[in-house]
Amino acid sequence: MDIESIDWIKLQKMAGYHSIRPTVYHVLKGQTIQYTAGAPDAFVKELHRIAVSKTLLQQQMALETERLLILLEQQSIAVFPYKGAILSKILYASSNLREWSDLDLFVPRKFAKAALKTLLDDGYQFAQEETNHAYNSDTNFLDKLLFENGWHEIGLSKSQENSLPFQLDFHWQLCEDFYPYTINENDIITGAQKFKLVDSEVIVPSIEHIFLMTLLHHGGRESWMRLKYICDLSLFIKLFPDNLFWERILSLCDTAKLKRSLLLGCFCVQKYLNVALPAILESKVKSYGERNTRNILKSWENSVSFWESMSAQLIHKRILLSHQDEKFSPFNYWIKYMEFYSTPNPMEQPRLRTFNKKYKIANFFSKVVTYVWLKGFR
C-alpha cells in the first residue's frame, strides 16, 4: 500500500459519508503498514474509537429494535424491522462491520396510528420539539400527520440514561408518493416469517421482501449514492447465488418497477467490487451498459448527501430519472414531485411563506426558496 499517495482527510470524510468506517478499520488493522508520523496513526486510532462506539451503540439498538417489535406484536400490530438491524444480522459475518445509526421500523398504514401512539406512550418523542407541542395540543394531529400530508416517515427520539438517545425512523409507507415504485404491503404481511434477531424470535419479511425493501431504498430512492449500499447488494449476491432466487427477485422487481435499479446496482458490484453475478443477472447486466456510472462515481467522490447540497441533488436526479423501468414518465414524476412538496408537512422546518393550499406552484417554490435559504444563506 502506497501510504504517501493517500489523502487521509479525504478518506476520513468519504468513510464517514459512505458509512463504512468499521469496515475500513477492519481492513487497515489487518495490514502490516509502517505508518509515518502524523495523520495515518491518528486516523486509524480515530477509526478504532468510532468502530468501538458504533459497535456498542448498535448492540443496544438491535436489542431495542427487538423489544419494540415484541411490544407492537403483542398488540396485534403488524410491524417489521427495516434496514439496519435486520441487514446486519442477515448479511454480515460480524454484525459490527455494518455501520448504522438509527432504528428503522416499517408499519403498514392501517396499523400506523396505533403503532405510533404505542411508541409515544412508551417514551418516544417527535424529533422536533414544536411537533411534540402540536401533538399534545391537537387531538387530531396523528390523523393529519399520517393520512393528510402524503409523507411516508417521521423521526422519533428516546432518551437513555448515561448513553446517546435512540433515534427511530418510523415508516408507514416505503417511499414518497412521487416515486413510481410499488410494493404491496399485504404481500409483505402474508409472506412474513419468524426470525431470531438477537435473543428472541420476531416476525420479519421473507428474504425476498427484505431484499425488495432494501432495493427500493438503496437503489430506487437513493440511486446507489453510498458505497454501503453496494456492499449490501454484493453480500446478497454472495449469500444467495441461486438463479432460482434471482428469478423470483426479478419477477418482484418487474411488478415493483425496480428492475433497472437492480441492474444498475449489479453492474457496480461486478465492475467495482469484482463480484461474480449469478448467470441470470450476468446476461441482463451485459446489455445494460455503463449508464449512470459516471454520475455514481462522482457522488461517491464528492461524498455529500443529496439532502444537503443542490449539486448533489442534481447528480441524484440525473441518476434517478435515467434508470427507471419502461413506461416511466419524467413529466408525470415532476408533476407529482411538485404536488407533493407544495403541501407543508408538520415535520419540516417552517417555510418563509405558506400560501393557500390551492396555490400549489407558489407553495412549491416557497419550499424551494426556503431550502436554498436554509442551506446557503442562513
Coordinates of C-alpha atoms in Angstrom, one line a residue:
M1 CA 0.0 0.0 0.0
D2 CA 1.4 3.4 -1.0
I3 CA 0.9 5.4 2.2
E4 CA 2.3 8.6 0.6
S5 CA -0.4 8.8 -2.0
I6 CA -3.4 8.6 0.4
D7 CA -5.3 11.8 1.3
W8 CA -6.2 10.8 4.8
I9 CA -8.5 13.7 5.4
K10 CA -10.5 12.9 2.3
L11 CA -10.5 9.2 3.1
Q12 CA -11.9 10.0 6.6
K13 CA -14.6 12.2 5.0
M14 CA -15.5 9.5 2.5
A15 CA -15.6 6.7 5.0
G16 CA -18.0 8.8 7.2
Y17 CA -20.3 9.7 4.3
H18 CA -20.4 6.1 2.9
S19 CA -21.0 4.7 6.4
I20 CA -18.2 2.2 6.1
R21 CA -15.8 3.3 8.9
P22 CA -15.9 -0.1 10.8
T23 CA -15.1 -1.9 7.5
V24 CA -12.3 0.5 6.7
Y25 CA -10.8 0.0 10.2
H26 CA -11.2 -3.8 9.9
V27 CA -9.2 -3.7 6.6
L28 CA -6.5 -1.3 7.9
K29 CA -5.8 -3.1 11.2
G30 CA -5.0 -6.2 9.2
Q31 CA -2.3 -4.5 7.1
T32 CA 1.3 -4.6 8.1
I33 CA 2.0 -0.9 7.4
Q34 CA 4.8 1.1 8.8
Y35 CA 2.9 4.3 9.5
T36 CA 4.8 7.6 9.0
A37 CA 4.4 10.3 11.6
G38 CA 1.2 12.2 11.7
A39 CA -2.1 11.5 10.0
P40 CA -2.1 7.8 9.4
D41 CA -1.7 6.7 13.0
A42 CA -4.2 9.3 14.2
F43 CA -6.6 8.3 11.5
V44 CA -6.6 4.6 12.5
K45 CA -6.9 5.5 16.2
E46 CA -10.0 7.6 15.3
L47 CA -11.4 4.8 13.2
H48 CA -10.9 2.4 16.2
R49 CA -12.7 4.8 18.5
I50 CA -15.6 5.1 16.1
A51 CA -15.8 1.3 15.5
V52 CA -15.9 0.5 19.2
S53 CA -18.5 3.2 20.0
K54 CA -20.6 2.2 17.0
T55 CA -20.5 -1.5 18.0
L56 CA -21.7 -0.7 21.5
L57 CA -24.5 1.6 20.2
Q58 CA -25.6 -0.9 17.5
Q59 CA -25.8 -3.7 20.0
Q60 CA -28.1 -1.5 22.1
M61 CA -30.2 -0.5 19.1
A62 CA -30.6 -4.1 18.0
L63 CA -31.9 -5.1 21.4
E64 CA -34.2 -2.0 21.3
T65 CA -35.5 -3.0 17.9
E66 CA -36.3 -6.5 19.1
R67 CA -38.1 -5.1 22.2
L68 CA -40.2 -2.7 20.1
L69 CA -41.1 -5.5 17.6
I70 CA -42.3 -7.7 20.5
L71 CA -44.1 -4.8 22.2
L72 CA -46.1 -4.0 19.0
E73 CA -46.7 -7.6 18.0
Q74 CA -48.2 -8.2 21.5
Q75 CA -50.9 -5.6 20.5
S76 CA -51.6 -7.4 17.2
I77 CA -49.9 -4.6 15.2
A78 CA -48.1 -5.7 12.1
V79 CA -44.5 -4.3 12.3
F80 CA -41.3 -5.2 10.5
P81 CA -37.6 -4.3 11.1
Y82 CA -36.3 -2.3 8.2
K83 CA -32.6 -1.8 7.0
G84 CA -30.1 -1.5 10.0
A85 CA -30.7 -4.4 12.4
I86 CA -32.1 -7.0 10.1
L87 CA -29.5 -6.4 7.3
S88 CA -26.6 -6.5 9.8
K89 CA -27.9 -9.8 11.1
I90 CA -28.5 -11.5 7.8
L91 CA -25.7 -10.2 5.6
Y92 CA -22.6 -9.7 7.7
A93 CA -20.5 -12.4 9.3
S94 CA -19.8 -9.9 12.1
S95 CA -22.7 -7.6 12.8
N96 CA -20.4 -4.8 13.9
L97 CA -19.0 -4.4 10.4
R98 CA -22.1 -2.7 9.0
E99 CA -22.4 0.9 10.2
W100 CA -25.9 2.1 11.0
S101 CA -27.0 4.9 13.3
D102 CA -30.8 4.6 13.9
L103 CA -33.6 2.2 14.4
D104 CA -36.0 1.7 11.4
L105 CA -39.5 0.2 11.7
F106 CA -42.0 -0.3 8.9
V107 CA -45.7 -0.4 9.9
P108 CA -48.3 -0.8 7.2
R109 CA -50.5 2.3 7.0
K110 CA -53.6 0.6 8.5
F111 CA -51.7 -0.1 11.7
A112 CA -49.7 3.1 11.8
K113 CA -51.8 5.2 14.1
A114 CA -52.0 2.5 16.8
A115 CA -48.3 1.8 16.5
L116 CA -47.2 5.4 16.7
K117 CA -49.4 6.0 19.7
T118 CA -47.8 3.0 21.4
L119 CA -44.3 4.3 20.7
L120 CA -45.2 7.7 22.1
D121 CA -46.7 6.1 25.2
D122 CA -43.5 4.1 25.5
G123 CA -41.4 7.3 25.9
Y124 CA -40.5 8.1 22.3
Q125 CA -41.0 11.7 21.3
F126 CA -41.0 13.5 17.9
A127 CA -37.6 14.6 17.0
Q128 CA -38.7 18.3 16.7
E129 CA -40.0 20.0 19.8
E130 CA -42.6 22.0 18.0
T131 CA -44.1 18.8 16.7
N132 CA -44.5 17.5 20.3
H133 CA -46.3 20.7 21.2
A134 CA -48.7 20.2 18.2
Y135 CA -49.3 16.6 19.2
N136 CA -50.1 17.5 22.8
S137 CA -52.5 20.3 21.8
D138 CA -54.3 18.8 18.8
T139 CA -56.3 15.7 19.3
N140 CA -56.4 15.0 15.5
F141 CA -52.7 15.6 15.0
L142 CA -51.8 11.9 14.3
D143 CA -54.5 11.7 11.7
K144 CA -53.2 14.8 9.9
L145 CA -49.7 13.6 10.1
L146 CA -50.3 10.0 8.9
F147 CA -53.1 10.5 6.4
E148 CA -53.4 14.0 5.1
N149 CA -49.9 15.2 4.2
G150 CA -48.6 12.4 2.0
W151 CA -45.4 11.9 3.9
H152 CA -44.0 8.4 4.5
E153 CA -41.9 8.5 7.7
I154 CA -41.1 10.6 10.8
G155 CA -38.2 10.8 13.2
L156 CA -38.7 9.8 16.8
S157 CA -36.2 10.0 19.7
K158 CA -36.0 8.4 23.2
S159 CA -33.5 9.4 25.9
Q160 CA -31.3 6.8 27.5
E161 CA -29.6 7.1 30.9
N162 CA -25.8 7.5 30.5
S163 CA -25.9 7.0 26.7
L164 CA -26.9 8.6 23.5
P165 CA -30.7 8.7 22.8
F166 CA -32.2 6.2 20.4
Q167 CA -33.1 7.7 17.1
L168 CA -36.0 5.9 15.4
D169 CA -37.3 6.3 11.8
F170 CA -40.9 5.3 11.8
H171 CA -42.2 4.3 8.3
W172 CA -45.8 3.8 7.4
Q173 CA -45.1 3.8 3.7
L174 CA -41.9 2.7 1.9
C175 CA -41.3 5.8 -0.2
E176 CA -42.9 9.2 -1.1
D177 CA -45.8 9.2 -3.4
F178 CA -44.0 10.8 -6.4
Y179 CA -41.7 7.8 -6.9
P180 CA -43.0 5.2 -9.4
Y181 CA -42.2 2.2 -7.2
T182 CA -44.9 -0.2 -5.9
I183 CA -44.6 -2.8 -3.2
N184 CA -47.7 -4.5 -2.0
E185 CA -48.0 -4.2 1.8
N186 CA -50.3 -7.2 2.0
D187 CA -47.6 -9.4 0.3
I188 CA -45.1 -8.3 3.0
I189 CA -47.6 -9.3 5.7
T190 CA -48.6 -12.6 4.2
G191 CA -45.0 -13.6 3.4
A192 CA -43.7 -12.8 6.9
Q193 CA -41.8 -15.4 8.9
K194 CA -40.2 -15.9 12.4
F195 CA -36.5 -14.9 12.8
K196 CA -34.2 -14.7 15.8
L197 CA -33.0 -11.2 15.7
V198 CA -31.0 -11.0 19.0
D199 CA -32.3 -13.1 21.8
S200 CA -35.9 -13.7 20.7
E201 CA -37.8 -14.7 17.7
V202 CA -39.7 -11.9 16.0
I203 CA -41.7 -11.5 12.8
V204 CA -39.8 -10.3 9.7
P205 CA -40.5 -10.1 6.0
S206 CA -39.5 -13.0 3.7
I207 CA -35.9 -12.8 2.5
E208 CA -37.2 -11.8 -1.0
H209 CA -39.2 -8.9 0.6
I210 CA -36.3 -7.8 2.8
F211 CA -34.3 -7.6 -0.4
L212 CA -37.0 -5.7 -2.3
M213 CA -37.5 -3.2 0.5
T214 CA -33.7 -2.7 0.7
L215 CA -33.5 -2.3 -3.1
L216 CA -36.3 0.3 -3.1
H217 CA -34.3 2.4 -0.6
H218 CA -30.7 1.8 -1.7
G219 CA -31.2 1.7 -5.5
G220 CA -34.6 3.3 -6.0
R221 CA -34.8 6.3 -3.7
E222 CA -31.1 6.8 -3.2
S223 CA -29.7 5.6 -6.5
W224 CA -26.7 3.8 -5.1
M225 CA -25.1 7.0 -3.9
R226 CA -23.3 5.3 -1.0
L227 CA -20.8 2.5 -1.1
K228 CA -22.5 0.9 1.9
Y229 CA -25.5 0.2 -0.4
I230 CA -23.2 -1.5 -3.0
C231 CA -21.6 -3.6 -0.2
D232 CA -25.1 -4.8 1.0
L233 CA -26.0 -5.8 -2.6
S234 CA -22.7 -7.7 -3.1
L235 CA -23.4 -9.7 0.1
F236 CA -26.9 -10.6 -1.0
I237 CA -25.4 -11.9 -4.3
K238 CA -22.7 -13.9 -2.5
L239 CA -25.1 -15.4 0.1
F240 CA -27.9 -16.2 -2.4
P241 CA -26.1 -17.3 -5.7
D242 CA -29.0 -19.5 -6.8
N243 CA -30.6 -18.5 -10.2
L244 CA -34.0 -19.5 -8.9
F245 CA -33.8 -17.0 -6.1
W246 CA -32.9 -14.2 -8.6
E247 CA -35.7 -15.3 -10.9
R248 CA -38.1 -14.6 -8.0
I249 CA -36.4 -11.3 -7.3
L250 CA -36.6 -10.2 -11.0
S251 CA -40.3 -11.0 -11.1
L252 CA -40.9 -9.0 -7.9
C253 CA -38.8 -6.1 -9.4
D254 CA -40.9 -6.2 -12.6
T255 CA -44.0 -5.6 -10.5
A256 CA -42.4 -3.1 -8.3
K257 CA -40.8 -1.2 -11.2
L258 CA -37.3 -1.6 -9.8
K259 CA -35.6 -3.9 -12.4
R260 CA -33.3 -1.2 -13.8
S261 CA -32.4 -0.1 -10.3
L262 CA -31.3 -3.7 -9.6
L263 CA -29.3 -3.9 -12.8
L264 CA -27.5 -0.7 -12.2
G265 CA -26.5 -1.9 -8.7
C266 CA -25.4 -5.3 -10.1
F267 CA -23.3 -3.5 -12.7
C268 CA -21.5 -1.5 -10.0
V269 CA -21.0 -4.6 -7.9
Q270 CA -19.4 -6.5 -10.8
K271 CA -17.3 -3.6 -12.1
Y272 CA -16.0 -2.1 -8.9
L273 CA -16.1 -5.0 -6.4
N274 CA -15.3 -7.7 -8.9
V275 CA -18.1 -9.9 -7.6
A276 CA -19.3 -12.6 -9.9
L277 CA -23.0 -12.4 -10.7
P278 CA -25.5 -15.3 -11.0
A279 CA -25.9 -16.3 -14.7
I280 CA -29.4 -14.8 -14.8
L281 CA -28.2 -11.4 -13.7
E282 CA -25.0 -11.6 -15.7
S283 CA -26.9 -11.9 -19.0
K284 CA -29.1 -8.9 -18.2
V285 CA -26.4 -6.7 -16.9
K286 CA -24.3 -7.2 -20.1
S287 CA -27.0 -5.5 -22.1
Y288 CA -27.4 -2.7 -19.5
G289 CA -24.1 -1.0 -20.2
E290 CA -22.4 1.8 -18.2
R291 CA -25.2 4.2 -18.0
N292 CA -25.1 6.4 -14.9
T293 CA -21.8 5.0 -13.5
R294 CA -20.0 8.3 -14.2
N295 CA -22.6 10.2 -12.0
I296 CA -22.5 7.5 -9.4
L297 CA -18.7 7.7 -9.2
K298 CA -19.0 11.5 -8.9
S299 CA -21.4 11.2 -6.0
W300 CA -19.1 8.7 -4.3
E301 CA -16.1 11.0 -4.8
N302 CA -18.0 14.1 -3.6
S303 CA -19.3 12.3 -0.5
V304 CA -22.1 14.8 0.1
S305 CA -25.6 13.8 0.9
F306 CA -28.2 14.9 -1.7
W307 CA -30.3 16.1 1.2
E308 CA -27.6 18.7 2.0
S309 CA -26.4 20.1 -1.3
M310 CA -28.0 21.4 -4.5
S311 CA -25.2 20.0 -6.7
A312 CA -25.6 16.6 -5.1
Q313 CA -29.4 16.9 -5.6
L314 CA -28.8 17.4 -9.4
I315 CA -26.5 14.4 -9.6
H316 CA -29.0 12.3 -7.8
K317 CA -31.9 13.4 -10.1
R318 CA -29.8 12.6 -13.2
I319 CA -29.2 9.1 -12.0
L320 CA -32.7 8.6 -10.7
L321 CA -34.5 9.8 -13.9
S322 CA -32.3 7.8 -16.3
H323 CA -32.6 4.3 -14.8
Q324 CA -36.3 3.9 -14.4
D325 CA -38.2 1.0 -15.8
E326 CA -40.2 1.2 -19.1
K327 CA -43.2 3.5 -19.4
F328 CA -41.7 5.8 -16.8
S329 CA -42.7 9.4 -17.5
P330 CA -40.3 12.1 -16.2
F331 CA -43.1 14.7 -16.8
N332 CA -45.5 12.9 -14.5
Y333 CA -42.7 12.4 -12.0
W334 CA -42.1 16.2 -11.8
I335 CA -45.8 17.0 -11.6
K336 CA -46.2 14.6 -8.6
Y337 CA -43.0 15.9 -7.1
M338 CA -44.2 19.4 -7.2
E339 CA -47.6 18.5 -5.8
F340 CA -46.0 16.5 -3.0
Y341 CA -43.7 19.3 -1.9
S342 CA -46.4 22.0 -2.4
T343 CA -48.1 20.8 0.8
P344 CA -46.4 21.8 4.0
N345 CA -45.6 18.9 6.4
P346 CA -45.8 19.1 10.2
M347 CA -42.3 17.6 10.4
E348 CA -40.5 20.1 8.2
Q349 CA -38.9 23.4 9.2
P350 CA -41.4 26.4 8.7
R351 CA -41.3 27.9 5.2
L352 CA -40.5 31.5 4.6
R353 CA -44.1 31.9 3.5
T354 CA -47.0 29.5 3.1
F355 CA -49.9 30.2 0.7
N356 CA -53.4 28.9 0.4
K357 CA -53.4 25.2 -0.5
K358 CA -54.9 25.8 -3.9
Y359 CA -51.8 27.8 -4.9
K360 CA -49.6 24.6 -5.4
I361 CA -47.0 26.2 -7.6
A362 CA -46.5 29.1 -5.2
N363 CA -46.2 26.7 -2.3
F364 CA -43.7 24.5 -4.1
F365 CA -41.4 27.4 -5.0
S366 CA -41.7 28.6 -1.4
K367 CA -40.4 25.2 -0.4
V368 CA -37.5 25.5 -2.8
V369 CA -36.6 29.1 -1.8
T370 CA -36.8 28.1 1.9
Y371 CA -34.5 25.1 1.2
V372 CA -31.9 27.3 -0.6
W373 CA -32.1 29.9 2.1
L374 CA -31.5 27.4 4.9
K375 CA -28.7 25.6 3.1
G376 CA -26.9 28.5 1.6
F377 CA -27.6 31.8 3.3
R378 CA -28.6 31.4 6.9

